[in-house]
XYZ file of N, CA and C in Angstrom:
402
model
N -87.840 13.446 19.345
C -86.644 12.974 18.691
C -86.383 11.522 19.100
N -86.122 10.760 18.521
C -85.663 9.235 18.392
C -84.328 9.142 19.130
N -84.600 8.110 19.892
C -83.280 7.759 20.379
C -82.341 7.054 19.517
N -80.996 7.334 19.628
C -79.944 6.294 19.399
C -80.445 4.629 19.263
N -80.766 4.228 19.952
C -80.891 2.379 20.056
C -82.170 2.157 18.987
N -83.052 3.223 19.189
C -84.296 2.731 18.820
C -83.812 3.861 16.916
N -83.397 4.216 16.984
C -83.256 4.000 15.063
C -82.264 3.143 14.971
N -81.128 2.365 16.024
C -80.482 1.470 15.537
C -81.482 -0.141 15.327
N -82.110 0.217 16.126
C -82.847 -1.183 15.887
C -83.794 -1.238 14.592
N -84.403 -0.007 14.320
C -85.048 0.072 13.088
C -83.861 -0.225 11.826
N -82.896 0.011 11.796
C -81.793 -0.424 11.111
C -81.688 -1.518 11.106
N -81.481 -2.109 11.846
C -81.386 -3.743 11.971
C -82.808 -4.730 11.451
N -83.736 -4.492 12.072
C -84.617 -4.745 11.146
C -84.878 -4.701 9.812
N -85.169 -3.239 9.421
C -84.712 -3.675 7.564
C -84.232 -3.854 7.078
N -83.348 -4.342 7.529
C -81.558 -4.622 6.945
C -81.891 -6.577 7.001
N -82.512 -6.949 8.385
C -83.068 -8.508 8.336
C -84.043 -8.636 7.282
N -85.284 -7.591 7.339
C -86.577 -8.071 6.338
C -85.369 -8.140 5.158
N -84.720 -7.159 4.544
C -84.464 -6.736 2.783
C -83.723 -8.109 3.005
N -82.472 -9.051 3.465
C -81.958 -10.209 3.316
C -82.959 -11.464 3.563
N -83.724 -11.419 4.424
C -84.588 -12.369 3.969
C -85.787 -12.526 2.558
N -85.882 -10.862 1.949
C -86.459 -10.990 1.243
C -85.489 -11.232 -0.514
N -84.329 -11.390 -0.415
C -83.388 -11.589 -1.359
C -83.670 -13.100 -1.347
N -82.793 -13.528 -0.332
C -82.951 -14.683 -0.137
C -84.112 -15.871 -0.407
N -85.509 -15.319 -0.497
C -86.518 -16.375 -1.113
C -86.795 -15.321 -2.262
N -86.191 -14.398 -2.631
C -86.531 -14.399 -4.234
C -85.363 -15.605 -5.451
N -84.371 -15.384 -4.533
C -83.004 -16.007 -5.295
C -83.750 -17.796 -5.897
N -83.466 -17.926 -6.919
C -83.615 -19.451 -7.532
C -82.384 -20.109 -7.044
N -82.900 -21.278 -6.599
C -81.871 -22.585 -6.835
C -80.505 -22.730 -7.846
N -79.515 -22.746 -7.967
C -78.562 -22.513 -9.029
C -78.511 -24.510 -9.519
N -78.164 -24.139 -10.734
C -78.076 -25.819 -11.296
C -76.485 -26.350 -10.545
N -76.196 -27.194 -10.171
C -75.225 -27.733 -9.730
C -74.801 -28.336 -10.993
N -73.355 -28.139 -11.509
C -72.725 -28.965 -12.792
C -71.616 -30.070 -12.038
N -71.432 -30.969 -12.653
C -70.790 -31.937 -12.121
C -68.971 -31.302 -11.878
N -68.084 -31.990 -11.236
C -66.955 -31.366 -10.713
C -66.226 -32.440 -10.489
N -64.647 -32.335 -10.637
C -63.705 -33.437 -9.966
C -63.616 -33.253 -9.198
N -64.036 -34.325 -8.160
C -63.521 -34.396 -6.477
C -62.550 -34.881 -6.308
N -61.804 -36.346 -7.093
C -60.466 -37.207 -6.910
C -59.957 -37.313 -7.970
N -58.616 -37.134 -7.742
C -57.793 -38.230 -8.971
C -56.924 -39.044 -8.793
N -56.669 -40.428 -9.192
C -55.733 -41.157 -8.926
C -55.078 -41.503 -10.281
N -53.621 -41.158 -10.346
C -52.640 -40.870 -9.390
C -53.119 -39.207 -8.988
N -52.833 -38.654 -7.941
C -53.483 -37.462 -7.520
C -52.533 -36.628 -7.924
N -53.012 -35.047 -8.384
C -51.995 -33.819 -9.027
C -51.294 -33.992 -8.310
N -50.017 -33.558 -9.542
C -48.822 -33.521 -8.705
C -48.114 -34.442 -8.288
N -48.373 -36.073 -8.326
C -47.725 -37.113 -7.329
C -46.492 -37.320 -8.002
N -45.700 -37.484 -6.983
C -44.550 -38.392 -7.496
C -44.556 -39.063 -6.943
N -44.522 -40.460 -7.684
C -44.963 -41.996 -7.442
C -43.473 -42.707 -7.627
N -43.397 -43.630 -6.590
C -42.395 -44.529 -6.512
C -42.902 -45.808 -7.732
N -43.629 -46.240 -8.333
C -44.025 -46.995 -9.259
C -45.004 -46.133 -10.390
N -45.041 -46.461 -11.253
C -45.899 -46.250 -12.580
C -47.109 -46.818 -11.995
N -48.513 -45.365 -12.391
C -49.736 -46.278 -12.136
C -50.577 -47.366 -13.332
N -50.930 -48.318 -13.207
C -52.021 -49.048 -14.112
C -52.597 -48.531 -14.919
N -53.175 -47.437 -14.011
C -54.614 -47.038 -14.625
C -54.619 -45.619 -14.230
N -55.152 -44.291 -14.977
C -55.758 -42.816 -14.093
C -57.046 -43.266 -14.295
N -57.490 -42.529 -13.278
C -59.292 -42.504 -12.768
C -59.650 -41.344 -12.228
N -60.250 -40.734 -12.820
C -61.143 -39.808 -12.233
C -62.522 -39.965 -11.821
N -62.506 -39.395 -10.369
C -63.872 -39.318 -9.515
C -64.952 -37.974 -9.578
N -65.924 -37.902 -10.379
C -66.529 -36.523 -10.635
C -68.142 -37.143 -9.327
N -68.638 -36.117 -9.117
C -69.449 -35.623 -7.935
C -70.654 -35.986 -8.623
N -71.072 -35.973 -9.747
C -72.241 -36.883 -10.379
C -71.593 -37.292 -11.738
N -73.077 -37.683 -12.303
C -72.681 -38.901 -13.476
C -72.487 -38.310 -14.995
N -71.804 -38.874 -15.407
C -71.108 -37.861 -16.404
C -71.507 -38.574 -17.658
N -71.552 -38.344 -19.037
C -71.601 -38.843 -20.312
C -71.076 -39.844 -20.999
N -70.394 -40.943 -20.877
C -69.501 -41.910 -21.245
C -69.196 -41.437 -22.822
N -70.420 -41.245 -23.675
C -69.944 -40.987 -24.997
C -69.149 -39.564 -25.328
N -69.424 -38.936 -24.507
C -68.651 -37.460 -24.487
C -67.070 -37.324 -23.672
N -66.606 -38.292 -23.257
C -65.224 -38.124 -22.354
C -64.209 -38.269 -23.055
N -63.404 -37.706 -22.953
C -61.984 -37.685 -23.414
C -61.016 -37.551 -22.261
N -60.162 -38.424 -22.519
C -59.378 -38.662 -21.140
C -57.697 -39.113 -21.790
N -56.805 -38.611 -21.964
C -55.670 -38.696 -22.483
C -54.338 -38.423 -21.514
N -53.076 -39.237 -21.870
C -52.051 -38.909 -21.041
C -50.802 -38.953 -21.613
N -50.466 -37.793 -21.683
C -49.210 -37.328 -22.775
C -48.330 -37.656 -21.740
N -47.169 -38.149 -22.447
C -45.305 -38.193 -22.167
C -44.835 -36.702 -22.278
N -43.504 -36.636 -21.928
C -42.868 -35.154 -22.209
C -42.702 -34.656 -23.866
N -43.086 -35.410 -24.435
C -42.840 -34.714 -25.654
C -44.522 -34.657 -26.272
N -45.636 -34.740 -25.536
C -46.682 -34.332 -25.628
C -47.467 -35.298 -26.598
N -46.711 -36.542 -26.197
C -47.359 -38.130 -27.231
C -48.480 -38.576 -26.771
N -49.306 -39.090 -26.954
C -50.085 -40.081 -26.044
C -49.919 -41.323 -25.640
N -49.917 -41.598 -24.180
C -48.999 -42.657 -24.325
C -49.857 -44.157 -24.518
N -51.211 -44.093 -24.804
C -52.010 -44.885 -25.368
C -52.844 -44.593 -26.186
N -53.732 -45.239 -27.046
C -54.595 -45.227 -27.957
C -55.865 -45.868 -27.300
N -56.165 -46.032 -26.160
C -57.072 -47.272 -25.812
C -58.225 -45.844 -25.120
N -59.384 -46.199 -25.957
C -60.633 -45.342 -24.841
C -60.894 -45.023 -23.773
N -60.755 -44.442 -23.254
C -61.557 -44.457 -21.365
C -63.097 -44.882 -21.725
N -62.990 -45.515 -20.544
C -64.533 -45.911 -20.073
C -64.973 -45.669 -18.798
N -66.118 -45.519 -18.475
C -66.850 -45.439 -16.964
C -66.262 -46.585 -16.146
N -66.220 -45.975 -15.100
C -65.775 -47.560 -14.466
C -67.515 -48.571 -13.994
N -67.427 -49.907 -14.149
C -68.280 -50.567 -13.672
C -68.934 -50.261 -12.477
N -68.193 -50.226 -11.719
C -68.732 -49.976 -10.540
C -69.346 -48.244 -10.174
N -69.104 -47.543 -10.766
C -68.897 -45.995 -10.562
C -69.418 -45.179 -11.673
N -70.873 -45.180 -12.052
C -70.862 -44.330 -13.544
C -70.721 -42.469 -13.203
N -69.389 -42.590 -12.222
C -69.203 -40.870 -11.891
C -67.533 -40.813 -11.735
N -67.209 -42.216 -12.613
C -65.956 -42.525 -12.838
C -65.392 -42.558 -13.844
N -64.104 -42.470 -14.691
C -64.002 -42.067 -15.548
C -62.531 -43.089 -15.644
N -62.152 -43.867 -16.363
C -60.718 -44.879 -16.035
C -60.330 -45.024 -17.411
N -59.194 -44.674 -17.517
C -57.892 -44.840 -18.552
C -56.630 -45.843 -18.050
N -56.648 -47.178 -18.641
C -56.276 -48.321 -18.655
C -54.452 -47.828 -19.161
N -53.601 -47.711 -18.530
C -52.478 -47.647 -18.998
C -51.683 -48.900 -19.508
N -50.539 -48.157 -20.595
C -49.445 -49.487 -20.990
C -48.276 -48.948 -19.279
N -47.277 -49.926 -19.761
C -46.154 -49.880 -18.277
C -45.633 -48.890 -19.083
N -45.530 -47.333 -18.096
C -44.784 -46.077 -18.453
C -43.589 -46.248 -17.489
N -42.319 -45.226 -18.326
C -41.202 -45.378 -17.914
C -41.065 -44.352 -17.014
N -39.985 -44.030 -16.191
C -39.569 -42.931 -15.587
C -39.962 -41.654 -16.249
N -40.568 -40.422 -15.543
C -40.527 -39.189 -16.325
C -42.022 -38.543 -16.034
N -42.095 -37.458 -16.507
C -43.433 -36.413 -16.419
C -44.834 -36.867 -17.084
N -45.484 -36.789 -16.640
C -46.566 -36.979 -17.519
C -47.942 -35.957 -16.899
N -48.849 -35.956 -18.589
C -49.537 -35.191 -18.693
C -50.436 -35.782 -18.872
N -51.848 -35.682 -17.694
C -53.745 -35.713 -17.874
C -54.943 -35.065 -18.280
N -54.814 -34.947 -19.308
C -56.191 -34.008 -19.924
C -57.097 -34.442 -19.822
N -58.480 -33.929 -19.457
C -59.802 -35.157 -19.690
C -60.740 -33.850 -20.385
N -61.846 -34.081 -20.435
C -63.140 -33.331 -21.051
C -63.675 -34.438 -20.960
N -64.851 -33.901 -20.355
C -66.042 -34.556 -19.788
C -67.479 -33.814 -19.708
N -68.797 -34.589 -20.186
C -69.774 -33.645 -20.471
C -70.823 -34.321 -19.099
N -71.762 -33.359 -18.308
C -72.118 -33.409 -17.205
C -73.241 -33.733 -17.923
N -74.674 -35.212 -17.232
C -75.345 -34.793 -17.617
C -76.737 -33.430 -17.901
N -76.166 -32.428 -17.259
C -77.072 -31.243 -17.281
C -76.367 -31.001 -18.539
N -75.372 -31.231 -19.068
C -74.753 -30.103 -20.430
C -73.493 -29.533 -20.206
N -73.270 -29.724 -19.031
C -72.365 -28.639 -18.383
C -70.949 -29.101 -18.954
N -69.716 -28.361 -19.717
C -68.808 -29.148 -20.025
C -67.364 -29.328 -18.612
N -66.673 -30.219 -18.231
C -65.654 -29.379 -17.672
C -64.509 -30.147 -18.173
N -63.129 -29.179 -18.067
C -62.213 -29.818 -18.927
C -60.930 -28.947 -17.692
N -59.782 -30.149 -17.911
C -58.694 -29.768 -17.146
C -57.636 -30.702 -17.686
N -56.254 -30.227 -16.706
C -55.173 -30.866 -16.547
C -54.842 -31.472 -15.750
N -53.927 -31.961 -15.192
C -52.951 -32.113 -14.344
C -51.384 -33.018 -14.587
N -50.573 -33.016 -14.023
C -49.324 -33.630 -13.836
C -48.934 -34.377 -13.311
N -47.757 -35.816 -13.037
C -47.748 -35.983 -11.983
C -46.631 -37.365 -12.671
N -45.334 -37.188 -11.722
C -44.208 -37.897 -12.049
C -44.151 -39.168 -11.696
N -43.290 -39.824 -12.415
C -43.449 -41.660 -12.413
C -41.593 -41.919 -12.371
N -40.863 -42.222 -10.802
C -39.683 -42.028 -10.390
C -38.943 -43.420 -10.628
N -40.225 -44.817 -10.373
C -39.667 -45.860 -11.061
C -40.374 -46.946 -11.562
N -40.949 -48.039 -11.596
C -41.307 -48.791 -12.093
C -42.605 -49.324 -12.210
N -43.167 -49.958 -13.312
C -44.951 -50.184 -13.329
C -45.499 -50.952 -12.182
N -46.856 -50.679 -11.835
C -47.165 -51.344 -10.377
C -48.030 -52.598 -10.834
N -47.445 -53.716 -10.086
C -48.523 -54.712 -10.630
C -50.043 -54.874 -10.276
N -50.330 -55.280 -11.221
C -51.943 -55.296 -11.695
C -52.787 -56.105 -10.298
């Protein structure tokens, strides 16, 4: 008859082989691109109106595929002007603002990764008083 330790250790063992053998069957997963930053960041309430929103994504994203918009409270846009990559940053994404007034505002973007991958979000983030100079 088998001792206690010695079928626990046989336990432990195939329990190591079967996870190591998962583990180099498993493929690599594709990494899709992701927001790491935003400026003005969710949520802020800002003592001045910002310039500009910018988003920082983790790789390089599509320039012809972005949509990047920023509604007022009544769900306007409060510009017409394109986003573009930023120069310096093609994992950047910058919407050039007019001087916004006091009040809520809304950031939508959609953005296409170059693997394909789409990602799309919100965020919020209040403007308490005045535009910040350039």
């Amino acid at each position: 008859m088998e001792s206690w330790t010695s079928h626990a250790l046989k336990r432990v063992v195939v329990g190591a082989v079967m996870a190591l053998a998962m583990g180099v069957q498993v493929a690599p997963a594709m990494a899709h691109a992701a927001l790491v930053k935003t400026e003005p960041p969710r949520r802020a309430l800002l003592a001045k109106a910002p310039a500009e929103v910018r988003l920082w994504f983790n790789e390089d994203i599509e320039s012809a595929y972005a949509s990047l918009v920023v509604l007022d409270t009544g769900k306007h846009p409060v510009t017409e002007v394109t986003p573009h990559l930023a120069q310096d940053d093609q994992k950047s994404l910058v919407l050039p603002l007019p001087e916004l007034t006091p009040g809520k505002y809304s950031v939508k973007f959609r953005v296409l990764s170059l693997d394909g991958h789409v990602i799309q979000s919100s965020f919020d983030f209040t403007v308490k008083g005045t535009v910040q100079e350039k």
